[in-house]
Coordinates of C-alpha atoms in Angstrom, one line a residue:
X249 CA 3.3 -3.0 -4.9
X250 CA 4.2 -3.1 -8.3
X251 CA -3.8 0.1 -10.1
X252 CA -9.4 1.9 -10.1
X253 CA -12.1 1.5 -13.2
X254 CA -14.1 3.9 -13.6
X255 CA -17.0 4.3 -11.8
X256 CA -18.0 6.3 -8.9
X257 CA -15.0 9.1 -8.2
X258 CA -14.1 10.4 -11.9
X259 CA -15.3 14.3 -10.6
X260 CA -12.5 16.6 -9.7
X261 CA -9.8 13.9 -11.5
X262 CA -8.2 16.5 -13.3
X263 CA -4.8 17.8 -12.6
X264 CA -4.0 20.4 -10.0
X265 CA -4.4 24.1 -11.2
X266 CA -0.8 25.8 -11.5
X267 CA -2.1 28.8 -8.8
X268 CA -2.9 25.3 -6.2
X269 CA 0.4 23.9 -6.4
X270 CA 2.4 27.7 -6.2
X271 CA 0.2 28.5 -3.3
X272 CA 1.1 24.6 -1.3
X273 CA 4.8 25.0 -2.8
X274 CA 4.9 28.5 -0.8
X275 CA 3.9 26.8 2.8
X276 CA 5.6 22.9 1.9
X277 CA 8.8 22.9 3.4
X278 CA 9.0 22.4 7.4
X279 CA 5.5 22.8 7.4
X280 CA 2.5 21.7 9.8
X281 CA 1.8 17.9 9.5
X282 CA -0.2 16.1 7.3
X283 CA -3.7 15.2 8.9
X284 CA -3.1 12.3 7.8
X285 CA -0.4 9.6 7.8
X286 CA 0.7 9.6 4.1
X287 CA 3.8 7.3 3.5
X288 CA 6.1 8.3 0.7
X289 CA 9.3 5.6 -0.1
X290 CA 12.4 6.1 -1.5
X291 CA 12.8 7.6 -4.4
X292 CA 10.0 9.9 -3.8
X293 CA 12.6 12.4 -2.8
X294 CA 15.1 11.1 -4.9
X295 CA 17.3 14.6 -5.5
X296 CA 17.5 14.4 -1.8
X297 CA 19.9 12.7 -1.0
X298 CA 20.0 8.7 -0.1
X299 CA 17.3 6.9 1.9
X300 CA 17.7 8.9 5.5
X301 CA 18.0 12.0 4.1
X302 CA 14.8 11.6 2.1
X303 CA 13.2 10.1 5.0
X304 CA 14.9 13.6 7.2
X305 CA 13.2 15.7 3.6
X306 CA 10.0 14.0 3.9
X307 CA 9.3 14.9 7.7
X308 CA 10.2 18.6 7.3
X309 CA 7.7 18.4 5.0
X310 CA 5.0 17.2 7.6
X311 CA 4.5 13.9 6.4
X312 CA 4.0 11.5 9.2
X313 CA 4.9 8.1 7.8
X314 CA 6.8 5.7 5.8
X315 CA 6.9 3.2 3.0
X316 CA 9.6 0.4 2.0
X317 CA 8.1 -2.6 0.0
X318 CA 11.7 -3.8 -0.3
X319 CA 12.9 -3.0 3.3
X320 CA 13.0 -7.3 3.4
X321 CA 15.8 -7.2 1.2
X322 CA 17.7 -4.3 3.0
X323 CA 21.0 -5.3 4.9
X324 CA 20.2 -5.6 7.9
X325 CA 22.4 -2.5 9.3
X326 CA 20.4 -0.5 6.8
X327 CA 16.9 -1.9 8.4
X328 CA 18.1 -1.0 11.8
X329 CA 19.7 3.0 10.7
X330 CA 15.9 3.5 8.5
X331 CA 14.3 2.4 11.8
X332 CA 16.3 4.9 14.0
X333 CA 15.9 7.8 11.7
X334 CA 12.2 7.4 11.6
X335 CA 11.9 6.7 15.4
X336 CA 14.4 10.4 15.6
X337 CA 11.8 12.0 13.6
X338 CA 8.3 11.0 15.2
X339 CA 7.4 9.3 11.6
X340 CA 5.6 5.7 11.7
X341 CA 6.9 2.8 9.3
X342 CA 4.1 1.4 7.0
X343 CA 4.4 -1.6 4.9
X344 CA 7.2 -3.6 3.5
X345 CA 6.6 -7.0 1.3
X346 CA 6.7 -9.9 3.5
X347 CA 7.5 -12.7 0.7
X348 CA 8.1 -10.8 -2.7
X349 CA 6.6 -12.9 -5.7
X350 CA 8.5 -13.6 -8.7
X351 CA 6.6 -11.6 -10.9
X352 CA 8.5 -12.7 -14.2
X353 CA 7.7 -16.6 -13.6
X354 CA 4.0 -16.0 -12.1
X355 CA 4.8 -17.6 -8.9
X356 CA 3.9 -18.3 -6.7
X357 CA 0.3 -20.7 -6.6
X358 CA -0.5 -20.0 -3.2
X359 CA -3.4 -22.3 -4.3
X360 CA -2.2 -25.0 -6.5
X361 CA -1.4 -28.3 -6.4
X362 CA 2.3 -28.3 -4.8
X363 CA 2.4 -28.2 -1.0
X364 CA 6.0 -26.7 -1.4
X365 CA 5.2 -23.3 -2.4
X366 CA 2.9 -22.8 0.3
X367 CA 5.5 -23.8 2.7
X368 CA 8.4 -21.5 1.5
X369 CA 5.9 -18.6 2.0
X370 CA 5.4 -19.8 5.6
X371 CA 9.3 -19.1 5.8
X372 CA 9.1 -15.7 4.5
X373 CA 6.5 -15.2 6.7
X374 CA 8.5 -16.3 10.0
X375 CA 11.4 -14.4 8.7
X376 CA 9.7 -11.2 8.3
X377 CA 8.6 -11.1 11.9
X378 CA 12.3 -10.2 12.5
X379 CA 12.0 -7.9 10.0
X380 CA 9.5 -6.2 11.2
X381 CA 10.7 -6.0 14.6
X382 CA 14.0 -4.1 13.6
X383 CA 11.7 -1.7 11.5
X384 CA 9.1 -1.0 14.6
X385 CA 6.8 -2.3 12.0
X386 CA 3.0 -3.7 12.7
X387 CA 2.1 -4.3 9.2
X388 CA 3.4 -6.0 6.1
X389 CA 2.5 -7.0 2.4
X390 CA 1.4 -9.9 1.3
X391 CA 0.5 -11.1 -2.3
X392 CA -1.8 -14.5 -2.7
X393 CA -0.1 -15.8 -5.7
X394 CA -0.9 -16.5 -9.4
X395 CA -3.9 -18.5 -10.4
X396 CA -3.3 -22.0 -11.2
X397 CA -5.1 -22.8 -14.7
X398 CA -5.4 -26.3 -13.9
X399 CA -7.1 -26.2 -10.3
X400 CA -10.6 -24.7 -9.9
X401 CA -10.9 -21.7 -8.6
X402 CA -13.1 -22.5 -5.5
X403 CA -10.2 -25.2 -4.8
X404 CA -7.8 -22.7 -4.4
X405 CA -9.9 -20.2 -2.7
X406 CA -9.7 -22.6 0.1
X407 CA -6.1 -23.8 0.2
X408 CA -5.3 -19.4 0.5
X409 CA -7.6 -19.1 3.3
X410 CA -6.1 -22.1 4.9
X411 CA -2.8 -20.9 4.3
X412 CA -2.9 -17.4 4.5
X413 CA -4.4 -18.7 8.5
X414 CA -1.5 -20.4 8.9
X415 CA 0.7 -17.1 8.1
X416 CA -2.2 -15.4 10.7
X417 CA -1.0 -17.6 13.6
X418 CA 3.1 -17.4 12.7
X419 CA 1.9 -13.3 13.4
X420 CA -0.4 -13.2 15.8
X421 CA 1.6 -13.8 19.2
X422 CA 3.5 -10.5 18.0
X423 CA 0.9 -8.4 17.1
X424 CA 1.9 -8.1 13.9
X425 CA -0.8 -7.7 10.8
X426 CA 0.0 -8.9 7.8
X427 CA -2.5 -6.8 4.6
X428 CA -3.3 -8.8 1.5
X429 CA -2.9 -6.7 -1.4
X430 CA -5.5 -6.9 -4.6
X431 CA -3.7 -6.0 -7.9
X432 CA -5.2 -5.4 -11.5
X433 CA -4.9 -7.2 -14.0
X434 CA -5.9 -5.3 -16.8
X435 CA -2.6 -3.0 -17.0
X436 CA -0.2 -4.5 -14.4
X437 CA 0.1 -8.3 -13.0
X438 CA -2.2 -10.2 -15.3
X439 CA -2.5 -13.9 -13.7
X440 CA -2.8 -12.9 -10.0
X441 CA -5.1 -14.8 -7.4
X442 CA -6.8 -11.8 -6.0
X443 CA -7.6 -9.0 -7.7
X444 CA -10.7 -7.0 -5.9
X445 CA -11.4 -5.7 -2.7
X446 CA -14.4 -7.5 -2.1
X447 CA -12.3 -10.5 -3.1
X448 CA -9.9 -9.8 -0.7
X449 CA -12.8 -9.6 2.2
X450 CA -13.8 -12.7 1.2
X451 CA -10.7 -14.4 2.0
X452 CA -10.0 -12.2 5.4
X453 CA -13.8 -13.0 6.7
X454 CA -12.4 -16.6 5.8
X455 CA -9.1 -16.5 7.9
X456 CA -10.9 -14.7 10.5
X457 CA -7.8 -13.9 12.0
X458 CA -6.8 -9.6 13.4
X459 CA -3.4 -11.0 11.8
X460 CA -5.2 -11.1 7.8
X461 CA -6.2 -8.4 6.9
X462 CA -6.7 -6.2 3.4
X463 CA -4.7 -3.4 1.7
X464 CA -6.9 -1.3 -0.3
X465 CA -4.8 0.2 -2.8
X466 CA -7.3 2.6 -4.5
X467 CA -5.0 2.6 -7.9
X468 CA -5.5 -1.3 -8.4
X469 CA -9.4 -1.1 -7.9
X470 CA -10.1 1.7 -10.0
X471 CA -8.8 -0.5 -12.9
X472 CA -10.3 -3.2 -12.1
X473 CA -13.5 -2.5 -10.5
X474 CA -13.9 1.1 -10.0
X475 CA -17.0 2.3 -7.5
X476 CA -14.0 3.2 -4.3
X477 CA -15.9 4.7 -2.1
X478 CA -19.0 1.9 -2.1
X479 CA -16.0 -1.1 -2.3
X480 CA -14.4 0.7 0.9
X481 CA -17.6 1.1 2.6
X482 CA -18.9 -2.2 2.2
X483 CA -15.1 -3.8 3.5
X484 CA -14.2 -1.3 5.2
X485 CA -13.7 -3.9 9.0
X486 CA -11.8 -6.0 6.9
X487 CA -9.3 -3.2 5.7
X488 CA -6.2 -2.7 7.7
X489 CA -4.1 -0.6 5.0
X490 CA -4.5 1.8 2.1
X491 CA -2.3 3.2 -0.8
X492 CA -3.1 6.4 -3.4
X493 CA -1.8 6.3 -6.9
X494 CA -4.1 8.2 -9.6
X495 CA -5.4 6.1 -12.8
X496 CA -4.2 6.5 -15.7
X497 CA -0.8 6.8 -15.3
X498 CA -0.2 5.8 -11.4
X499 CA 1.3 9.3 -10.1
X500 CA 0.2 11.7 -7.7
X501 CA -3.0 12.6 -6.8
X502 CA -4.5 15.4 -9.4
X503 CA -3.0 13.6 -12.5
X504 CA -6.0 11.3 -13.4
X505 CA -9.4 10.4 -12.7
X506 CA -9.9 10.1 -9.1
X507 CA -11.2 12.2 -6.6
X508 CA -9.2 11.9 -3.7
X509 CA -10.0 15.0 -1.7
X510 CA -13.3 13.4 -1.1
X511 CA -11.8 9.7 -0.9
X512 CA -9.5 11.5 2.3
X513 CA -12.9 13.2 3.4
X514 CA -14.6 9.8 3.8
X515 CA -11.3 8.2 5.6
X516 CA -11.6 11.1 7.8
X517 CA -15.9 10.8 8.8
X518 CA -14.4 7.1 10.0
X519 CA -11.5 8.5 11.7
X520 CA -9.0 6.3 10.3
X521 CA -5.8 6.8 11.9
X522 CA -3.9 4.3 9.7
X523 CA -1.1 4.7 7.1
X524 CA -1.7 5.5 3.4
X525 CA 1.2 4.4 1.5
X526 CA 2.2 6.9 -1.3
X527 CA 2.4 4.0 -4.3
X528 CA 3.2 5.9 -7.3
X529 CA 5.8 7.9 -9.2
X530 CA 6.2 11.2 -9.6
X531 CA 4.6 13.2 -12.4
X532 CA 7.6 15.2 -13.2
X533 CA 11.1 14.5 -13.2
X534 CA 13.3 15.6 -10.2
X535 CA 13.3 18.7 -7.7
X536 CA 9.8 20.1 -9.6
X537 CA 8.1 16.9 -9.1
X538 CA 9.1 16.4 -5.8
X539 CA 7.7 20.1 -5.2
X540 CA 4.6 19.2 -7.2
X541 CA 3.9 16.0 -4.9
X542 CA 4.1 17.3 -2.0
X543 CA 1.6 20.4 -3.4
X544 CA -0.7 17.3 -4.3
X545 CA -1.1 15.9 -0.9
X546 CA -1.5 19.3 0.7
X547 CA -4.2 20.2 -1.6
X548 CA -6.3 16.6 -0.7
X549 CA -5.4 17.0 2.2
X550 CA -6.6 20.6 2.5
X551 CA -9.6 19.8 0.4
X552 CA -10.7 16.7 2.0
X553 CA -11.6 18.4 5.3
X554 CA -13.7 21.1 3.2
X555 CA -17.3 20.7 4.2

């Protein structure tokens, strides 16, 4: 979705050393795969080609996943070919937004006063099981709104765990999981309902549903609250999802201040088998940056199972 502050994994935030990424550039293309399931999304490969052949580009390159926050929006012909060329090449499909917010109007209040924005994201919901379906999809965003300045907080707590339940039981019967995303609002979405991770788990241990669950994306906690690795720990059975991004700047890992060779170590001590969507841009422009991402993944990668 459309940032970490900075606390506990500043060491080893600096940017890749040249010799790292000529020596991963050397082995990237068809390599082994990743040992983990990072997503990238279109436009990570952009000098690719158009979406399938960056999706064909991204699996040569041993990536195991995939990301589309606006696969909701796709045609539906277009859902239905992304889902095939994934399926063709052995990649999994992570995340796409279930009910997009309208960021320029701060809507929606998920917890305000009006029944009738609750209920229109209850139909996004039921549409995006369909969605989902044609994408082999078993998770998908959601965003819990803007705060209402006019309704106490602890008021609309309880209307988004009441209906973010309501979303839980439109998904459950499918098996489908729907990830609540936290976002800053220091640099990015100022105005936002939920904004922490431990917020979010607050909310899920409400719901109490397998269907309501958290995304953890490590670039909107650093900014906001910082200290990852204790944040994860301490939600970690409420958190379903993750995405990378490095802070400042929300690129690849190796351009900022977080450590994610030891953030992948700690994912891999709890064997987590989930996807990690790749939400960020590339450092540098075209072919280079492409190259320079995927050197930045194989060097976490390679790092984070370094004893």
């Amino acid at each position: 979705m459309p940032p970490i502050a900075r606390r506990s994994l500043l060491a080893g935030g600096a940017a890749l050393p040249l010799a790292a990424l000529a020596g991963a550039r050397e082995s990237a293309s068809n390599a082994a795969r990743f040992s983990l399931a990072y997503a990238p999304h279109e436009g990570s490969f952009a000098s690719r080609g158009g979406l399938i052949e960056q999706i064909a580009f991204a699996a040569d390159q041993g990536f195991r996943a995939w990301e589309d926050n606006e696969a909701a929006g796709r045609p539906v012909d277009e859902q239905v070919r992304m889902a095939r060329a994934l399926a063709q090449r052995g990649m999994r499909m992570g995340v796409f937004v279930a009910s997009m917010p309208k960021w320029a109007q701060s809507r929606p209040l998920l917890g305000g006063n009006d029944d009738g924005e609750r209920e229109a994201f209850l139909v996004d919901i039921r549409n995006a099981v369909d969605v989902a379906k044609r994408l082999n999809a078993t998770q998908m965003t959601v965003v819990t709104g803007f705060l209402d300045p006019r309704v106490p907080v602890d008021i609309q707590t309880a209307r988004i765990i009441d209906v973010m339940r309501r979303a839980g039981d439109i998904m459950a019967p499918h098996k489908l999981t729907m990830v609540m995303e936290p976002l800053n609002t220091r640099t990015n979405h100022p105005g936002v309902y939920m904004r922490t991770i431990a917020q979010g788990y607050a909310v899920a241990r409400g719901v109490n549903s397998p269907a309501v669950k958290i995304l953890a994306d490590l670039y909107h906690e650093q900014i906001q609250s910082g200290n990852l690795i204790p944040a994860l720990d301490a939600c970690w059975p409420e958190i379903a999802y993750l995405q990378f991004g490095d802070n400042p700047g929300r690129k690849e890992p190796g351009t900022g201040e977080i450590n994610y060779a030891t953030i992948v170590r700690w994912l891999r001590a709890r064997n987590y088998t989930g996807v990690i969507g790749m939400e960020h841009g590339n450092s540098i422009p075209g072919r280079a940056g492409e190259e320079r991402l995927i050197a930045a993944y194989r060097t976490i990668d390679r790092q984070g199972g370094e004893a």
